[in-house]
Coordinates of C-alpha atoms in Angstrom, one line a residue:
Chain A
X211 CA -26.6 19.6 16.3
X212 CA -28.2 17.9 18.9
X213 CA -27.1 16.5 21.8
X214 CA -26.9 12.7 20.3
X215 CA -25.2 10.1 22.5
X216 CA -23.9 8.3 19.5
X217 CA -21.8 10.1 16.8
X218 CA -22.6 7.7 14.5
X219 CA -25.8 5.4 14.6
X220 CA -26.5 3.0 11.2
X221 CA -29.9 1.4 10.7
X222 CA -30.2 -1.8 8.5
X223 CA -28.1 -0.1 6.0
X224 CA -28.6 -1.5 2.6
X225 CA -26.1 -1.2 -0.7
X226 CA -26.4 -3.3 -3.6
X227 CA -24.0 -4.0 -6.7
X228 CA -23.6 -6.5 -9.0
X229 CA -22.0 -8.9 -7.1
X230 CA -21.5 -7.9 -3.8
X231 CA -24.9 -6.5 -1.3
X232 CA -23.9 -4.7 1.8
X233 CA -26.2 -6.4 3.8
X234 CA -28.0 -4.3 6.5
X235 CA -25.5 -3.5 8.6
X236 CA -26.4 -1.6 11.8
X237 CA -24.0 -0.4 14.0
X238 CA -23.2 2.7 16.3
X239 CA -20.1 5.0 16.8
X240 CA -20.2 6.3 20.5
X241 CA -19.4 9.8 20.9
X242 CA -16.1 10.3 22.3
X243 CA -14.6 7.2 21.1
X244 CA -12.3 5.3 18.7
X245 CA -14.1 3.0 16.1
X246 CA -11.7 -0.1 14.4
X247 CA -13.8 -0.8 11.5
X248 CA -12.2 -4.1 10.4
X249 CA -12.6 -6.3 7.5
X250 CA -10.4 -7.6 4.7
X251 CA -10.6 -6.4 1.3
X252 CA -13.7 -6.0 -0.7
X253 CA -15.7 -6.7 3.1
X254 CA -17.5 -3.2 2.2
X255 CA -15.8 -1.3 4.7
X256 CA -15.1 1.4 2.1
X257 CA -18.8 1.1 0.5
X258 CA -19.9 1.9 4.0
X259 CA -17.6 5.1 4.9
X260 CA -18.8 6.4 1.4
X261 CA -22.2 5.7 1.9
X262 CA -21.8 7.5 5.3
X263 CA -20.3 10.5 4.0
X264 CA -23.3 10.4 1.1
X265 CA -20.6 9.8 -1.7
X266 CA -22.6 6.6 -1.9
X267 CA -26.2 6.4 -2.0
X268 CA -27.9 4.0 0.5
X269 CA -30.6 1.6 -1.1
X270 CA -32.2 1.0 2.4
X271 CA -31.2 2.0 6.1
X272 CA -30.7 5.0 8.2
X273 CA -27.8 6.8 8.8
X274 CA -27.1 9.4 11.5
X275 CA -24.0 11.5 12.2
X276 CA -24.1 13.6 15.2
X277 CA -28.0 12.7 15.7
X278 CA -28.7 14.2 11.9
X279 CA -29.7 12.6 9.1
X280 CA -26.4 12.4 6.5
X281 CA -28.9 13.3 3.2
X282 CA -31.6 15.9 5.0
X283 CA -28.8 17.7 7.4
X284 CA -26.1 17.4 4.9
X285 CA -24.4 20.4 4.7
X286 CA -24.6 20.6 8.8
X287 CA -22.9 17.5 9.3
X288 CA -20.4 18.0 6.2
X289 CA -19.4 21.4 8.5
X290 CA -18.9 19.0 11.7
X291 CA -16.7 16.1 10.1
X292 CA -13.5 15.3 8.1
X293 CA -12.7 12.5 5.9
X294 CA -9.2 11.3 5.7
X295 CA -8.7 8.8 2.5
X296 CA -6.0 6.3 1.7
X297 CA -4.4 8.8 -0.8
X298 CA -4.1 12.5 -0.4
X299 CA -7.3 14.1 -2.7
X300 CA -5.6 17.1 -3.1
X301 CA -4.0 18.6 -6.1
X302 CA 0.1 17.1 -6.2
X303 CA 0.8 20.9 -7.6
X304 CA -0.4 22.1 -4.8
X305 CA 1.8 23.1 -1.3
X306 CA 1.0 23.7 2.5
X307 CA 0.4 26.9 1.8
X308 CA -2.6 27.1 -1.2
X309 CA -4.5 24.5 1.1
X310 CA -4.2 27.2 3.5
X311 CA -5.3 29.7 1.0
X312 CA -8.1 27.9 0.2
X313 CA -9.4 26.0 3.0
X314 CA -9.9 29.3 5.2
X315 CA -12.9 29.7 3.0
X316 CA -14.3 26.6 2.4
X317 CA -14.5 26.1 6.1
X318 CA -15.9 27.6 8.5
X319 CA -13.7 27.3 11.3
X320 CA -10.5 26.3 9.4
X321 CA -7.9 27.4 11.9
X322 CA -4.4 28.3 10.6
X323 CA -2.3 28.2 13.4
X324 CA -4.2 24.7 13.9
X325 CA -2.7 23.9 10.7
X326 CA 0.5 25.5 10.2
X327 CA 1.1 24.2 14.2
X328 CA 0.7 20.5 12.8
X329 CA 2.6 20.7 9.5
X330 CA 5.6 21.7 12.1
X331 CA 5.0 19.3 14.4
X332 CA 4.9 16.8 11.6
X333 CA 7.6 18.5 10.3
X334 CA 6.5 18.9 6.9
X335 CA 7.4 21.7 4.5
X336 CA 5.1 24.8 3.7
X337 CA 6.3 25.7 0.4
X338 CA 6.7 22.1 -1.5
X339 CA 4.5 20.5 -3.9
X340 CA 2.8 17.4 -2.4
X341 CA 3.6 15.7 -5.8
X342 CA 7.1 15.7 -4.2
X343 CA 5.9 14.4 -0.9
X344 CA 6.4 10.9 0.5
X345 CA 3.3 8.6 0.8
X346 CA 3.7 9.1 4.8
X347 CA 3.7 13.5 4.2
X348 CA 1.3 13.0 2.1
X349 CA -0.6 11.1 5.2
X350 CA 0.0 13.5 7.4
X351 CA -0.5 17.0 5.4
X352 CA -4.2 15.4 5.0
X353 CA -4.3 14.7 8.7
X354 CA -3.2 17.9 9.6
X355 CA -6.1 19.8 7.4
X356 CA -8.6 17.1 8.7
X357 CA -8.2 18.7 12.3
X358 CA -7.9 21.8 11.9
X359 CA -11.3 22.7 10.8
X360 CA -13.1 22.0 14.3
X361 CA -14.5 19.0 12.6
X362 CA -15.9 16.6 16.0
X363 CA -16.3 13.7 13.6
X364 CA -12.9 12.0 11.9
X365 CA -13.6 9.4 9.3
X366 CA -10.8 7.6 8.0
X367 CA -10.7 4.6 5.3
X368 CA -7.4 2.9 5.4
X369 CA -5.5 6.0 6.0
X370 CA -2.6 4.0 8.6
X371 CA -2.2 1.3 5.5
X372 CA 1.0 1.3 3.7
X373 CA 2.7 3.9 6.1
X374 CA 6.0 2.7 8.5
X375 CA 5.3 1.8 12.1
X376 CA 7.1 5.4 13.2
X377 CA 4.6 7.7 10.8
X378 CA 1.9 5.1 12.3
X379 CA 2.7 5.7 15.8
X380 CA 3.1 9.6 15.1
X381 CA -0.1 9.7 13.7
X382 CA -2.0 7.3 16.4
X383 CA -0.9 9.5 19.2
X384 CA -2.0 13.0 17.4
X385 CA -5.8 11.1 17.2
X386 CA -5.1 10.4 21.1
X387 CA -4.8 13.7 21.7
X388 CA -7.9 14.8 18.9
X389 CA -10.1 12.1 21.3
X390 CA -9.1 14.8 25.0
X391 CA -12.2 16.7 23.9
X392 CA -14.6 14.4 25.4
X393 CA -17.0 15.6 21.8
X394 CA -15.0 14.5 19.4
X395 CA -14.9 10.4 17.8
X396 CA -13.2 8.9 15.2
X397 CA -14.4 6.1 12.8
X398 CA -11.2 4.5 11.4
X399 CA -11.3 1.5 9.0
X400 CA -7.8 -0.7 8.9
X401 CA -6.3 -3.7 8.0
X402 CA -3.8 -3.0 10.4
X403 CA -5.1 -4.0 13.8
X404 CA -2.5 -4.0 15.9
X405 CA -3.3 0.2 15.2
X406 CA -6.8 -0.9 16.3
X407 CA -5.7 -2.7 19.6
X408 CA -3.7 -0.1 21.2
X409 CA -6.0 2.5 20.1
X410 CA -9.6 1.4 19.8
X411 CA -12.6 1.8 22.5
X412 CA -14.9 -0.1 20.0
X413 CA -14.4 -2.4 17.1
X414 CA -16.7 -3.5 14.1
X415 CA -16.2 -6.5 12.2
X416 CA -17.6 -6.9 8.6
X417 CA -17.4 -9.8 6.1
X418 CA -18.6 -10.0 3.2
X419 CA -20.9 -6.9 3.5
X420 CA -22.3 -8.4 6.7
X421 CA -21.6 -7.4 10.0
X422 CA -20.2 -10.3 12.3
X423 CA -19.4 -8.4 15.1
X424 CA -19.7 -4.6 17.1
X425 CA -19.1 -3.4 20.8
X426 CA -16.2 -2.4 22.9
X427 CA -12.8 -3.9 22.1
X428 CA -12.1 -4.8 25.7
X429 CA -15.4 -7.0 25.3
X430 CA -14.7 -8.8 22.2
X431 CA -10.8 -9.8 23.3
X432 CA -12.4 -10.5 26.6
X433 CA -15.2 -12.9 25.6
X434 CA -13.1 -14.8 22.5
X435 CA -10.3 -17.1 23.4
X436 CA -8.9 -19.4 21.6
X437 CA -7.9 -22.6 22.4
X438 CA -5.3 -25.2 21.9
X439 CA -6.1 -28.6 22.0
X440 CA -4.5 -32.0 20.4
X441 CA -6.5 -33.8 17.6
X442 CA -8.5 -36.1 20.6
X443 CA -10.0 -32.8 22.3
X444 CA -10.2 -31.1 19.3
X445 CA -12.8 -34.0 18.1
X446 CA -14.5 -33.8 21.7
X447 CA -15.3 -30.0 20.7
X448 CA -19.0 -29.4 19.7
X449 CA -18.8 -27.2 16.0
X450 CA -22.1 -25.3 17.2
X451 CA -19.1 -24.4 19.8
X452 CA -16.6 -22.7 18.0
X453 CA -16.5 -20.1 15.4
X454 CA -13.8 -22.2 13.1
X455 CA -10.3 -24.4 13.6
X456 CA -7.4 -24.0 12.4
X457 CA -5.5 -27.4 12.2
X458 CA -2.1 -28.1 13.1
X459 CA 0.3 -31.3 12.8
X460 CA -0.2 -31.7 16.3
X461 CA -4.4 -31.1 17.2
X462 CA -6.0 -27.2 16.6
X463 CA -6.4 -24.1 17.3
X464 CA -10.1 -23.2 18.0
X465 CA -11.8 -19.7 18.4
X466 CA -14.5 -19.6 20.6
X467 CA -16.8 -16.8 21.0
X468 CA -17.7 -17.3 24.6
X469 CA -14.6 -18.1 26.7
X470 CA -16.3 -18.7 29.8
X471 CA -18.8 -21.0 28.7
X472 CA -16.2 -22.8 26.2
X473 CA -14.4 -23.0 29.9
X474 CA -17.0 -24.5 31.6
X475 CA -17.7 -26.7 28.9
X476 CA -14.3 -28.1 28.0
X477 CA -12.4 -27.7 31.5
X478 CA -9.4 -29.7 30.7
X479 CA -8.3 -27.0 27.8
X480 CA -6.5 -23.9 28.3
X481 CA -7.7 -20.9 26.7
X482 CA -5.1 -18.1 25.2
X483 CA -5.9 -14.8 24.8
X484 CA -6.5 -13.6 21.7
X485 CA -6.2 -10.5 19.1
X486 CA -8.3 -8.8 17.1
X487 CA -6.2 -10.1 14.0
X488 CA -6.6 -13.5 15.4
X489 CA -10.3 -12.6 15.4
X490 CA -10.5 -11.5 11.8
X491 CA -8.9 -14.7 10.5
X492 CA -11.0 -17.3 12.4
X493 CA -14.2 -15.1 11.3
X494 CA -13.4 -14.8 7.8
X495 CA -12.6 -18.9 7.7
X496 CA -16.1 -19.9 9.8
X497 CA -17.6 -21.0 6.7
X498 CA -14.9 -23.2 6.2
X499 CA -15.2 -24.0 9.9
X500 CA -11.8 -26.1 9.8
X501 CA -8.5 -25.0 8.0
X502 CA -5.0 -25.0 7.7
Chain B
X274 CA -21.3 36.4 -1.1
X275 CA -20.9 32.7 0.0
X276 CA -16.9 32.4 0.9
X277 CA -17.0 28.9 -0.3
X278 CA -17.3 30.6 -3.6
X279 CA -14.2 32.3 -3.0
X280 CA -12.8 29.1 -1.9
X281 CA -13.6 27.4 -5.3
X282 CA -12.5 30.5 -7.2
X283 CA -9.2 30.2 -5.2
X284 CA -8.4 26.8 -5.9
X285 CA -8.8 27.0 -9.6
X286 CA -6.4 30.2 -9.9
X287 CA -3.6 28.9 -7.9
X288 CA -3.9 26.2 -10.5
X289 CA -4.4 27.6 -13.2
X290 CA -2.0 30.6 -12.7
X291 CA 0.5 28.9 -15.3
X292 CA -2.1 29.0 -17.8
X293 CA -3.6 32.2 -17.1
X294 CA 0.1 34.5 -17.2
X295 CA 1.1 32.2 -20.6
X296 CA -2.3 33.1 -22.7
X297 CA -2.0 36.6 -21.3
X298 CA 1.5 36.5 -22.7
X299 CA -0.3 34.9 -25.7
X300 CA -2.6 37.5 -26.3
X301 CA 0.1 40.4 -25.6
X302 CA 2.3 39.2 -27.8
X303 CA -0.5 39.2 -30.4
X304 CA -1.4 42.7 -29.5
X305 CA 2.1 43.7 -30.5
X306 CA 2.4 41.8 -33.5
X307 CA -0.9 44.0 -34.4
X308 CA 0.6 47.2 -34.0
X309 CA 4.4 46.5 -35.6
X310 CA 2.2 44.9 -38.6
X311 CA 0.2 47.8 -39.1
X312 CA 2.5 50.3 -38.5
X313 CA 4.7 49.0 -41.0
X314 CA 1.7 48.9 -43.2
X315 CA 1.9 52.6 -42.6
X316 CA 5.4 54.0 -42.4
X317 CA 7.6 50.5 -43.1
X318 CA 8.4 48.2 -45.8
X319 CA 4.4 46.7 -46.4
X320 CA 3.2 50.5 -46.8
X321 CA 5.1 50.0 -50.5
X322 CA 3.4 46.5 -51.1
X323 CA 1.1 46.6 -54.4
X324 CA -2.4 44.6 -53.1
X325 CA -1.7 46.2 -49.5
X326 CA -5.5 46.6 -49.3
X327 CA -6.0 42.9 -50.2
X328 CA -3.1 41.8 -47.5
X329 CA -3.7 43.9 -44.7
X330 CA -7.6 42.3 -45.1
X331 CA -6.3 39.1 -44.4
X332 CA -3.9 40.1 -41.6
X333 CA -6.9 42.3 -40.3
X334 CA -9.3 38.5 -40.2
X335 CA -6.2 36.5 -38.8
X336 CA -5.2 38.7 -36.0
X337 CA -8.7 39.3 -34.7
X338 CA -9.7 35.6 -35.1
X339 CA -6.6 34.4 -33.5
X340 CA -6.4 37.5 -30.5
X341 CA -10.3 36.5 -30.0
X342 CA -9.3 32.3 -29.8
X343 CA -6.3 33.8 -27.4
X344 CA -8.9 35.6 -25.1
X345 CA -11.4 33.0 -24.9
X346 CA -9.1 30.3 -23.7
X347 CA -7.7 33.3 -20.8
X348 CA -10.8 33.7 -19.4
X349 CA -13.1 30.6 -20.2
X350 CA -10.6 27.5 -20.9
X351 CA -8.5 28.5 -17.7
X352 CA -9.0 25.9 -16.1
X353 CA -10.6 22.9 -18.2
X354 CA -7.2 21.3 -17.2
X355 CA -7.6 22.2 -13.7
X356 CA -11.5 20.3 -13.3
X357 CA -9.6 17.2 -15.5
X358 CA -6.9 16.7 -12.9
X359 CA -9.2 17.3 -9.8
X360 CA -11.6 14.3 -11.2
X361 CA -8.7 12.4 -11.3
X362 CA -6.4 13.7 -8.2
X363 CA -9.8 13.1 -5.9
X364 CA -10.6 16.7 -5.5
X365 CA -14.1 16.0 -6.9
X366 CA -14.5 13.4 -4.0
X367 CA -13.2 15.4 -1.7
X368 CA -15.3 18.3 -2.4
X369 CA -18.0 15.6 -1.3
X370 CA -16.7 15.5 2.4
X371 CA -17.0 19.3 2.9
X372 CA -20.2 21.4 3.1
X373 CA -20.1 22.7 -0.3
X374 CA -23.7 21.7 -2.1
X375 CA -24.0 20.6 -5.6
X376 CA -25.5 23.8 -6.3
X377 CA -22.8 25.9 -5.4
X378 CA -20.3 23.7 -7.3
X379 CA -22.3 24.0 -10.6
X380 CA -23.2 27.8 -10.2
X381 CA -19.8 28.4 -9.4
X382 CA -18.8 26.3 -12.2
X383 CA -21.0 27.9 -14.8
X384 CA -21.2 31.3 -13.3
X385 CA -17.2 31.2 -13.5
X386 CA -18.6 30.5 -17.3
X387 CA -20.4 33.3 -18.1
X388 CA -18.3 35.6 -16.0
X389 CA -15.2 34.3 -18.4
X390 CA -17.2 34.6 -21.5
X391 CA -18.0 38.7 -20.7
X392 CA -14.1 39.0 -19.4
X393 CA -12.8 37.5 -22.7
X394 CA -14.6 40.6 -24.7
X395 CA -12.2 42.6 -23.1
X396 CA -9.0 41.8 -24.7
X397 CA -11.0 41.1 -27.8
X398 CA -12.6 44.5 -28.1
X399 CA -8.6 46.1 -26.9
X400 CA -7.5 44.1 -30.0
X401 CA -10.2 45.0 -32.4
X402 CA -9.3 48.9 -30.9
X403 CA -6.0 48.9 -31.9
X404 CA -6.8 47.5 -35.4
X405 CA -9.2 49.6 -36.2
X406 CA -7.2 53.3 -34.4
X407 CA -4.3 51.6 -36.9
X408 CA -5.8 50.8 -39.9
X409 CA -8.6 53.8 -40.1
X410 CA -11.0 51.4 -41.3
X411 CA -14.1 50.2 -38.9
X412 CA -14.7 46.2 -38.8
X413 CA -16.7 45.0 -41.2
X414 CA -19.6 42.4 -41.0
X415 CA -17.3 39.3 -41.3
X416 CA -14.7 40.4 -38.5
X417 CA -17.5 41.1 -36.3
X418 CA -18.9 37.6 -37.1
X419 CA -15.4 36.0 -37.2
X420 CA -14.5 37.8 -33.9
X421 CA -17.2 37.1 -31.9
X422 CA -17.7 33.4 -33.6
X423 CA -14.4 32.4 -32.1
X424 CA -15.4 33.4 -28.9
X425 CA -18.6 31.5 -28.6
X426 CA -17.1 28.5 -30.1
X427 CA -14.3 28.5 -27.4
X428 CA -17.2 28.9 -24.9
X429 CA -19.5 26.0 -26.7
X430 CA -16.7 24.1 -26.3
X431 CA -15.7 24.3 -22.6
X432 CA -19.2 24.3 -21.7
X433 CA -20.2 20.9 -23.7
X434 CA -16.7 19.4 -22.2
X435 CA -17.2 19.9 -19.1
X436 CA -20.0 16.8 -18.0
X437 CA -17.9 14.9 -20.2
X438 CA -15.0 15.4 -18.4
X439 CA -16.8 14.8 -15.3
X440 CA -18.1 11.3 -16.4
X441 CA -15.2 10.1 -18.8
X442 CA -12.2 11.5 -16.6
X443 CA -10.0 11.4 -19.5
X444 CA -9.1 14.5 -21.6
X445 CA -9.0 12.1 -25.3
X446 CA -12.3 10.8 -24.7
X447 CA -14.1 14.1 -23.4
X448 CA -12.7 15.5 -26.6
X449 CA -13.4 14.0 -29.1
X450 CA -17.4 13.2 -27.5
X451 CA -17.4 17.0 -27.4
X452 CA -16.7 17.0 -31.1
X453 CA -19.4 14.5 -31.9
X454 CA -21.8 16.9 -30.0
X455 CA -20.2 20.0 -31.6
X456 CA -21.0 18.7 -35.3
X457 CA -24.4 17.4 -34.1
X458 CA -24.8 21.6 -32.9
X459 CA -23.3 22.8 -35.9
X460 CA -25.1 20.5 -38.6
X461 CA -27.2 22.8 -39.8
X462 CA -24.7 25.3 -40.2
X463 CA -22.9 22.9 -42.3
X464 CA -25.7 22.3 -44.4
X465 CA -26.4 26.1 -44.9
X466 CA -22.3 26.1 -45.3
X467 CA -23.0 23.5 -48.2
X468 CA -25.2 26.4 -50.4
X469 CA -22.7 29.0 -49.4
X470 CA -19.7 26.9 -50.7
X471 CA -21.3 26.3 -53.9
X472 CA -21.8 29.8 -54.4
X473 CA -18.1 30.9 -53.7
X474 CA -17.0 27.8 -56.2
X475 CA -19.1 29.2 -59.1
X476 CA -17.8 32.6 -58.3
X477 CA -14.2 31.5 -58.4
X478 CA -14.6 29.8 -61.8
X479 CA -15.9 32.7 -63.2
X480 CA -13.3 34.7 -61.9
X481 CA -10.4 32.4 -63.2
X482 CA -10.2 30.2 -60.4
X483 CA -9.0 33.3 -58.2
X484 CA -11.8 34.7 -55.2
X485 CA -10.6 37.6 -53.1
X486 CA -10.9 38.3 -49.4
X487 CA -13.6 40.6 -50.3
X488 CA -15.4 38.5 -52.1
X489 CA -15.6 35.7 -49.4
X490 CA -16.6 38.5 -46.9
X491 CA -19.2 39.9 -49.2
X492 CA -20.7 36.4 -49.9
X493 CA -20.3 35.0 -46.1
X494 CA -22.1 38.8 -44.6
X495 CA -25.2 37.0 -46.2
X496 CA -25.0 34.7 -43.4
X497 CA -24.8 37.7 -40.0
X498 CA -28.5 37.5 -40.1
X499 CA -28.2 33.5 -38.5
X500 CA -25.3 33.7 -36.8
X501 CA -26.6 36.9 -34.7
X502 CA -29.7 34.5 -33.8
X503 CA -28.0 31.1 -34.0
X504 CA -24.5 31.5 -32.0
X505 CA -26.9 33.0 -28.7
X506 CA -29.7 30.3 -28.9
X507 CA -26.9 27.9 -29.1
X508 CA -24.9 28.8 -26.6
X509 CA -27.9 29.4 -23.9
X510 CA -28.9 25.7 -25.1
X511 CA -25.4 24.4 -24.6
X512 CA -25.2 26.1 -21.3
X513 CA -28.5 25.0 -20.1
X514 CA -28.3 21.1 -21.4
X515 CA -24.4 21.1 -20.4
X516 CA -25.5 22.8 -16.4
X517 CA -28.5 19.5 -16.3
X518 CA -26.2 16.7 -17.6
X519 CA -23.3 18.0 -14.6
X520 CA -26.0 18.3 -12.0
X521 CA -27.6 14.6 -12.7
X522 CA -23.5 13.8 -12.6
X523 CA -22.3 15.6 -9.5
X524 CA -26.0 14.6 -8.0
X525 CA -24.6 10.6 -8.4
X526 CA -21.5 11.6 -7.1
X527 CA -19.2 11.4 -10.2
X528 CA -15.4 10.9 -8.7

């Protein structure tokens, strides 16, 4: 393992199907941080995770996790990260126990008392079958054996979706604590990004297999405003200006990427913050530019 | 020894125990059907039956084939369920996201094979014991053939089902493909079996339409000189095509 600034760092990476081309995306994962990886369904968010953790083959691009590359160096970075899916891979005759049975050899480092310490915190049972677990258990039994294998690099595709706002929070705070060891990131792709915005250092936006936008969360809300203006300034607004409209009865709601400028620009309009949901939608409509 | 191996080995027991503990029960129970049959064939009620010789031939062929069926599916068949339900629970993608290599999947997976195969001689062999302490009488060609027949064609079996499994994930369709490939192995045999039928029908009309055990072993121990080469050329093909078709599989990530 070398001593890699970025925990994840993807070159022009290239995947084609029939139908849908994840168009070199390149993006980086600092080390020691939260990644939102955001995009609505079929944006290639999942094509990407799987292509990171080489479940998925690349057609072009580069992909390096922990500074090694994820084909040459797989089995070293395989020993250094965890994937957490949107439903529990594990066997639903299976308990608590048997993946603590098996896991202690299939892993390295799998720690026990790591394990048995979260199932108890989550308050989850030792003995029963995950087939009789609740989607939210389910969650958080795969959670729990994600961390307690001194992996330093925690992918997760969708794993927050479909689970209650208190299993959500529960789980959140655990990856707070998981990011106090200054070595240790998570990549985490959601639909939910209210999750994202209280818990995200860095967000990246795909569409359609292309990448719209990557850096620091504080940036993006910083930089994007959007604002509200009556039909008259809305048809003052330059398009080159704006990333799309959404019209109202009474004038529109505009996203702009560059608040200050857009300011400077159109100094009689007030500019709202904005949220990374808020982001999503006026992204995924710019091609549309104006809609209701 | 790589623990990962262990790991591997672990996972399929815990879920296969079920099936392990029933076809042990299987295979016991058969052992003790043995010996109450041939001790009655010795001190009880079938010691006074006329063709004893001719009945206790045919129990002789049904208990061995069926303790040697019994045995295979202990050791080799185990856990055929277990690899169906891990395709389909995600296991198999899961086992992508740890550092377990392809290579150690399919050399555990065929190792665990082979190691089966050699196991499942053992209750075999206990079963043949007892048969032949009980009955006084060594196995003939034909048991030997039958015996160890069964066993290879459980093996045959769970080998060729296995990369279907992995690319159909669906127990119907990787079962009846595995057939298609199992006649397209055993053709010749059925064409030999063609020559060999004749034979036994023209020996049954000239015996009034009736053939004995005896006779059917008698004609069919012409056909121990291609088995003994056949059944291990097959099954080291089988093996070997079956361990390249899961490799080029679990290389594409199947999941």
């Amino acid at each position: 393992m070398n001593g890699s600034e970025n925990a994840i760092e993807i070159k022009g990476l290239t995947k084609r199907y029939d139908g849908f081309t994840l168009d070199k995306l390149s993006f980086n994962v600092p080390k020691g941080s939260i990644m939102g990886f955001i995009g609505q369904n079929g944006a290639g968010k999942s094509t990407t995770i799987n292509t990171i953790l080489n479940i998925v083959k690349p057609d072009e691009g580069e992909i390096k996790v922990m500074g090694l590359d994820h084909i040459k160096d797989e089995q070293e970075v395989k020993r250094n990260i965890a994937a957490v899916f949107d439903e529990l891979p594990f066997n639903e005759q299976l308990n608590a126990n048997d993946i603590d049975f098996i896991f202690a050899d299939l892993f390295e480092k799998w720690d026990s008392k790591t394990f048995f310490g979260y199932l108890e915190r989550f308050a989850l049972p030792r003995k029963k079958k995950f087939g009789q677990f609740s989607k939210g258990m389910k969650m958080k039994v795969q959670i729990a054996s994600a961390l307690s294998h001194g992996a330093k690099l925690l992918i997760m595709d969708e794993a927050t979706t479909g689970l209650d706002p208190v299993v959500r929070s529960e789980i959140l705070d655990i990856f707070l604590e998981y990011l106090q060891d200054e070595n240790n990131s998570i990549l985490m792709s959601s639909h939910i990004t209210s999750d994202l915005e209280k818990i995200a250092d860095s967000v990246t936006f795909i569409d359609k297999g292309r990448l719209l936008l990557t850096g620091y969360k504080d940036d993006i809300l910083d930089s994007h405003a959007v604002l509200k203006c009556t039909k008259s300034d809305f048809a003052e607004i330059e398009k080159s200006d704006f990333v799309s409209a959404r019209l109202t009865d009474f004038g529109a709601e505009v996203m702009v990427a560059d608040r200050a400028l857009a300011l400077r620009k159109y100094s009689g309009l007030t500019a709202d913050k904005t949220t990374l949901e808020e982001i999503m939608l006026f992204y995924v409509n710019r091609d549309k530019k104006e809609w209701r | 020894m790589n623990r990962r191996y262990i790991a591997m080995l672990k996972h399929d027991l815990v879920l296969g125990r079920k099936t392990l503990i029933l076809t042990g029960v299987a295979w016991l129970v058969c052992l003790i059907i043995t010996i109450l049959v041939f001790l009655s064939a010795k001190y009880g009620n079938l010691a006074k039956v006329t063709n004893k010789d001719e009945l206790m031939l045919t129990i002789r062929v049904t208990m061995l084939s069926f303790s040697a069926l019994v045995s295979v599916m202990w050791f080799v068949n185990y856990n055929d369920k277990v690899f169906l339900s891990d395709m389909k629970c995600g296991w198999q993608k899961f086992r992508y996201t740890t550092p377990l290599t392809v290579r150690e999947q399919l050399n555990y997976r065929y190792g665990a094979k082979v190691i089966g195969l050699l196991l499942s001689l053992i209750p075999s062999a206990v079963e043949a014991g007892a048969i032949v302490l009980l009955n006084g009488q060594g196995l003939n060609k034909m048991e030997w053939i039958i015996m160890l027949g069964m066993i290879s064609y459980g093996y045959i079996t769970s080998v060729v089902m296995l990369p279907l499994t992995a690319l159909f994930k669906d127990n119907d369709k990787a079962g009846m493909s595995s057939l298609v490939v199992l006649i397209v192995i055993l053709l010749p045999a059925f064409i030999k079996g063609r020559d060999i039928g004749d034979k036994l029908d023209a020996m049954a009309k000239a015996k009034g339409g009736v053939l004995s055990v005896n006779d059917m072993i008698d004609m069919l121990s012409g056909c121990l000189p291609y088995v003994a080469v056949g059944i291990p050329v097959i099954m080291a093909a089988v093996t070997a095509v079956s361990y390249i078709c899961m490799k080029k599989l679990l290389e594409k990530r199947v999941c």
